[in-house]
Every structure is written in C-alpha cells, then in structure tokens.
XYZ file of C-alpha atoms in Angstrom:
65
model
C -63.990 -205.924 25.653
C -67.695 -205.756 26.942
C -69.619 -204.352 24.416
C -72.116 -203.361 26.810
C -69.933 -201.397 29.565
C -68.239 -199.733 25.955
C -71.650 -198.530 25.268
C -72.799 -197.350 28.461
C -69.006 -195.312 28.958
C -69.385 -193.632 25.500
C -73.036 -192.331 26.391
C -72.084 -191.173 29.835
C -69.029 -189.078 28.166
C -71.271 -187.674 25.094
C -73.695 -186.609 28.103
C -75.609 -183.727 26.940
C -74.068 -182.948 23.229
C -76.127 -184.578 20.454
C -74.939 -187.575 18.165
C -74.322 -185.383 15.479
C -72.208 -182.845 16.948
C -69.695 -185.318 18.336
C -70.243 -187.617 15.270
C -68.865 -184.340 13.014
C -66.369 -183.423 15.514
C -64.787 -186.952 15.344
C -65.641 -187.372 10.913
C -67.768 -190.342 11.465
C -71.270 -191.209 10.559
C -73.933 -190.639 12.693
C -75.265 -193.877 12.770
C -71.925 -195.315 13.382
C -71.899 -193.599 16.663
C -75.347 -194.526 17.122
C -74.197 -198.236 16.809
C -70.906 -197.702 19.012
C -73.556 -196.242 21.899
C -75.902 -199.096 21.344
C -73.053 -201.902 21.283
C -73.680 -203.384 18.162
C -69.977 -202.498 17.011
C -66.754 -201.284 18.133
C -64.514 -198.999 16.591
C -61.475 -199.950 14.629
C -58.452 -198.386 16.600
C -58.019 -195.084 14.496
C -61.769 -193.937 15.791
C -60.924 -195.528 19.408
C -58.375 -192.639 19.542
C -59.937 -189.970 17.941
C -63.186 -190.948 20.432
C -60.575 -190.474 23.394
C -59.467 -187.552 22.392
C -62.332 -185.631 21.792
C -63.700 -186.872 24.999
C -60.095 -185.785 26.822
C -59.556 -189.292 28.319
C -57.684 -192.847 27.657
C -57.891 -195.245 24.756
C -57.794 -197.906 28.173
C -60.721 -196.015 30.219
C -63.205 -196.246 27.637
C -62.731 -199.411 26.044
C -60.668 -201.582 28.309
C -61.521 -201.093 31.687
C-alpha cells in the first residue's frame, strides 16, 4: 500500500464536500480523515469499507491499486 497514492485517491473522491461532512457520514473523527488524506495513517479494514461505500467504489480501487 502507498500511503501517498491512498492519500491523493481519497482527496480526489471527497472532491468538493468538506472533511466534516464525509467524516460524519462515515462516524469517524475529523482529524482521522484529515490524517487518512494526508497519509500519515491508514484505516483499519472496517473504515476501508465504509470509505468505499460512501464513495460508491472498491475496497481494491482506493487502497490497492
């Protein structure tokens, strides 16, 4: 996993919504989004879903591609 590319995919698919609406739509923190976006961590595998989800794409497309 490139914590970089991660990064760079989950601020391309939040696109114009702010951190804390997609933070509250997914029942994280904001600042744990902010870190996921800024690659300083990467979310345990329950939040990889729920970050897939929301977004309408795959687990694979946004963290192992």
């Amino acid at each position: 996993m490139n914590k970089e590319k991660i990064a760079e995919t989950l601020v391309n698919l939040r696109g114009n919504r702010s951190r804390e609406e997609v933070a509250k739509s997914l029942g994280i923190s904001v600042s744990a989004l902010q870190m996921y976006e800024n690659g300083q961590r990467i979310p345990k595998d329950e939040i990889k879903l729920k970050i897939a989800r929301y977004y309408g794409v795959s687990v694979e497309s946004i963290f192992f591609s």
